[in-house]
XYZ file of C-alpha atoms in Angstrom:
316
model
C 46.844 173.822 213.153
C 46.080 174.112 216.767
C 48.071 172.513 219.482
C 45.307 170.020 220.050
C 44.940 169.487 216.261
C 48.691 168.907 215.962
C 48.697 166.259 218.607
C 45.415 164.644 217.202
C 47.293 164.346 213.877
C 49.945 162.300 215.243
C 51.826 164.349 217.747
C 53.489 167.877 217.818
C 55.735 169.006 215.117
C 59.502 168.262 215.664
C 61.520 170.879 217.514
C 65.376 170.718 218.016
C 66.667 168.547 220.992
C 68.089 171.101 223.739
C 69.494 170.524 227.225
C 66.492 172.254 228.881
C 63.056 171.065 229.734
C 60.688 170.303 226.718
C 57.008 169.409 227.262
C 54.360 168.657 224.571
C 50.727 169.720 225.050
C 51.595 171.442 228.461
C 48.825 173.540 230.026
C 49.578 177.150 230.045
C 46.723 178.614 232.163
C 48.618 178.088 235.478
C 51.351 180.371 234.258
C 49.180 183.421 233.287
C 47.712 185.952 235.775
C 44.247 185.478 234.343
C 44.532 181.544 234.786
C 42.922 180.991 231.438
C 44.014 179.446 228.215
C 44.637 176.455 226.233
C 47.805 174.214 226.087
C 50.975 174.927 224.129
C 52.033 172.616 221.381
C 55.491 172.871 223.041
C 56.433 174.345 226.223
C 60.259 174.885 226.412
C 62.548 176.104 229.133
C 66.150 176.321 227.909
C 69.008 175.658 230.298
C 70.911 178.813 229.638
C 71.504 181.353 226.808
C 73.695 178.849 224.743
C 70.736 176.405 225.000
C 68.283 179.191 223.868
C 70.487 179.929 220.726
C 70.423 176.408 219.851
C 66.658 176.320 220.030
C 66.278 179.384 217.985
C 68.749 178.240 215.403
C 67.189 174.796 215.068
C 63.446 175.797 214.924
C 61.683 174.661 211.656
C 60.938 177.528 209.304
C 57.654 179.013 210.131
C 57.290 177.590 213.512
C 55.725 180.138 215.838
C 57.632 181.166 218.964
C 55.877 182.917 221.831
C 57.822 184.345 224.836
C 55.768 184.157 227.992
C 57.697 185.936 230.512
C 55.678 186.492 233.689
C 52.408 186.475 231.504
C 51.097 189.356 233.628
C 49.691 191.234 230.410
C 48.508 188.061 228.576
C 45.307 186.399 227.373
C 46.080 183.000 225.855
C 43.082 181.956 223.849
C 41.133 178.813 224.797
C 42.548 176.843 221.788
C 46.106 177.091 223.005
C 49.367 178.119 221.377
C 50.807 176.561 218.304
C 54.441 176.104 218.017
C 56.809 176.898 221.028
C 55.916 178.747 224.067
C 59.068 179.937 225.666
C 59.628 180.300 229.423
C 62.988 181.567 230.808
C 63.780 179.935 234.093
C 66.310 180.325 236.820
C 69.209 180.431 234.560
C 68.004 183.739 233.296
C 67.187 185.284 236.705
C 70.590 186.550 238.151
C 70.663 190.030 239.498
C 74.037 191.749 239.738
C 74.411 195.106 241.874
C 76.841 197.251 240.463
C 78.145 200.905 241.915
C 75.971 202.713 239.511
C 73.239 200.175 238.260
C 71.958 196.938 238.151
C 72.401 194.017 235.525
C 69.484 191.530 235.504
C 68.406 188.667 233.607
C 65.348 188.643 231.689
C 63.559 186.092 234.183
C 64.011 188.310 237.239
C 60.875 190.096 238.266
C 60.780 193.727 238.044
C 59.961 194.278 241.817
C 62.987 192.060 242.671
C 65.351 194.421 240.665
C 63.697 197.411 242.441
C 64.387 195.783 245.879
C 67.935 194.896 245.104
C 68.563 198.418 243.952
C 66.838 199.620 247.179
C 68.905 197.381 249.429
C 72.089 198.597 247.811
C 70.992 202.403 248.220
C 70.688 202.910 244.588
C 67.751 205.292 243.428
C 65.898 205.674 240.173
C 64.478 202.245 239.713
C 61.713 202.419 242.290
C 59.000 202.383 239.475
C 59.860 199.003 238.627
C 58.289 197.766 241.970
C 54.935 199.014 240.409
C 55.179 196.876 237.273
C 53.732 193.291 237.687
C 56.231 191.560 235.096
C 59.640 190.334 234.348
C 62.664 192.272 233.043
C 62.450 190.587 229.598
C 58.951 191.814 228.998
C 59.662 195.248 230.559
C 62.365 195.704 227.987
C 60.394 194.379 225.106
C 57.445 196.586 225.973
C 59.163 199.651 227.338
C 57.283 199.120 230.531
C 56.407 202.223 232.610
C 54.664 203.264 235.730
C 54.481 206.246 238.141
C 56.199 208.706 235.631
C 59.145 206.554 234.486
C 59.702 204.182 231.644
C 62.400 201.395 230.890
C 63.906 203.714 228.111
C 64.609 206.309 230.828
C 66.932 203.992 232.748
C 68.235 201.292 230.355
C 71.879 201.164 229.136
C 71.723 198.087 227.046
C 70.078 194.820 226.585
C 71.289 191.491 225.362
C 69.092 189.413 223.064
C 69.499 185.771 221.833
C 68.942 185.195 218.065
C 69.405 182.228 215.693
C 72.949 183.705 214.958
C 73.970 184.027 218.677
C 73.995 186.833 221.404
C 73.894 190.507 220.649
C 74.108 193.560 222.906
C 71.962 196.426 221.878
C 72.404 199.953 223.343
C 69.159 201.630 224.297
C 69.387 204.008 221.438
C 69.079 200.938 219.006
C 65.882 199.612 220.444
C 63.573 202.316 218.950
C 61.564 202.795 222.114
C 58.232 204.188 221.833
C 55.072 204.035 224.189
C 54.926 200.307 225.460
C 57.021 199.198 222.610
C 60.754 198.296 221.616
C 61.936 197.500 218.144
C 63.864 194.187 218.772
C 65.462 192.307 215.891
C 63.114 189.679 214.295
C 62.981 186.506 216.286
C 65.097 188.027 219.126
C 64.550 187.065 222.813
C 65.756 189.473 225.592
C 67.945 187.559 227.833
C 69.658 190.333 230.078
C 69.536 194.152 230.541
C 71.563 196.674 232.421
C 69.850 199.792 234.193
C 71.252 202.829 235.368
C 70.943 204.006 238.891
C 72.410 206.439 241.348
C 73.408 206.414 244.987
C 70.546 207.709 247.083
C 69.501 207.737 250.897
C 67.957 204.163 251.605
C 65.216 205.771 253.706
C 64.355 208.132 250.764
C 64.274 205.147 248.298
C 62.107 203.071 250.802
C 59.460 205.834 251.114
C 59.089 206.096 247.358
C 58.630 202.406 246.960
C 56.171 202.299 249.793
C 54.234 205.219 248.210
C 54.146 203.211 244.968
C 52.881 200.092 246.850
C 50.252 202.050 248.645
C 48.971 203.695 245.392
C 48.747 200.410 243.680
C 46.759 198.731 246.530
C 44.386 201.666 246.636
C 43.642 201.996 243.039
C 44.187 198.568 241.305
C 42.832 195.051 242.009
C 46.255 193.588 242.776
C 44.918 190.480 244.545
C 42.533 189.455 241.734
C 42.955 187.345 238.624
C 43.691 190.145 236.208
C 46.157 191.228 233.595
C 47.141 194.706 234.430
C 46.059 197.642 232.201
C 43.843 196.386 229.535
C 44.069 199.257 226.973
C 46.546 201.864 226.228
C 45.876 205.539 227.100
C 44.872 207.417 223.947
C 46.796 210.742 223.446
C 45.385 213.235 225.731
C 43.022 210.842 227.585
C 42.948 208.061 230.300
C 41.429 204.817 229.143
C 39.808 204.325 232.581
C 38.088 207.593 232.272
C 36.619 206.826 228.871
C 35.577 203.215 230.080
C 33.791 204.713 233.058
C 32.208 207.463 230.979
C 30.929 204.737 228.619
C 29.092 203.097 231.673
C 31.429 200.048 231.723
C 32.473 199.917 235.265
C 31.411 196.545 236.600
C 30.287 195.213 233.392
C 30.356 191.472 233.310
C 30.247 188.648 230.612
C 30.120 185.083 232.067
C 33.023 184.968 234.562
C 34.740 188.037 233.206
C 34.177 191.450 234.560
C 35.366 194.984 234.241
C 36.920 195.896 237.748
C 34.840 198.027 240.021
C 38.076 199.313 241.468
C 39.950 200.332 238.324
C 37.880 199.899 235.170
C 40.935 199.633 232.916
C 41.260 196.172 234.491
C 39.485 192.942 233.435
C 39.035 190.307 236.127
C 38.497 186.503 236.040
C 36.169 186.399 238.921
C 36.140 182.502 238.721
C 35.665 180.237 235.865
C 36.079 182.643 233.170
C 37.263 181.712 229.756
C 39.657 183.593 227.567
C 36.901 184.025 224.992
C 34.703 185.795 227.657
C 37.580 188.035 228.613
C 38.290 189.006 225.190
C 34.662 189.438 224.232
C 34.033 191.539 227.185
C 37.065 193.875 226.281
C 35.565 193.995 222.660
C 32.345 194.989 224.357
C 34.118 197.874 226.247
C 35.817 199.139 223.000
C 32.612 199.168 221.093
C 30.868 201.206 223.939
C 33.672 203.563 224.411
C 33.785 204.203 220.562
C 30.051 204.963 220.474
C 30.197 207.240 223.458
C 33.280 209.175 222.585
C 34.540 208.325 219.234
C 37.791 207.126 220.335
C 38.898 203.619 219.612
C 40.853 202.034 222.395
C 43.813 199.925 221.629
C 44.611 196.666 223.566
C 47.615 196.870 225.857
C 47.141 193.313 226.879
C 48.480 190.834 224.410
C 45.901 188.231 223.115
C 47.573 185.120 221.591
C 46.739 181.682 220.183
C 43.773 180.091 218.703
C 39.889 180.393 219.657
C 38.059 177.233 220.052
C 35.560 176.561 217.281
C 32.710 177.213 219.906
C 34.467 180.212 221.367
C 31.835 182.783 220.424
C 29.808 183.912 223.246
C 25.951 183.854 223.308
C 24.103 186.805 224.723
C 25.408 190.093 225.681
C 27.425 191.712 228.717
C 25.489 192.572 231.767
C 25.954 195.787 233.586
């Protein structure tokens, strides 16, 4: 049942009472970088880790749970999200600087952690300034940029489960390309990253180089969702997309970026269905041109509207 369907049938399904903020039928589009998508059946913001454990322990069997994070690599479909959409707020955003590293809450932005490290003269975390997301998502996806990944610098991550809080060493997370193996139903709440003393000027230079490279090559000021497809082994997704003639391809309000063609854009008024359909068109053209099947890096979640299919084709 969709969020809208659940409410039409007499209200959302019951979830446990917690101390944090709970909203039924809450709009989600304002939280996503694409600014598209339908409502959540429940939008829940726990007060702290104890509150989150209580929520996880009390959820009805089969109730879907989606952790939104910064929603920088996410398309929420137009029919919305059934179950609980979870956002970790200020109680999960603390950043603590230590002599040889940083401990950060899951809600802290990656760039904020990089800035704290730089201010403390700690090097090795500059790459986080080039990742548009939060620490919880960075751990869950083994986020990476500019030659480094989370797995290279993570000491441990704490996760909340229905049974309580667990601390997992980096070696227990089964890191792979854009993936970590978390326990079923677990939510990352905190992580500790190694760093080493370095000259503040050198750190600042590296971060400025990353910022300049992003500004020059990516549509960082557009309504986008970061890299759309993962890089196939031995290939760059953007190069395959360009070779298939998809740079600038458009469908309704959705467009393949002219600046970096592994980015999709909401140019104004796009629906989630248009963005997803355009991505599938790109995949089909790349497969036909190169024989390579691109895999989505952006997560696509939720339910399509009954009329979500798009008439007509994409326009070059």
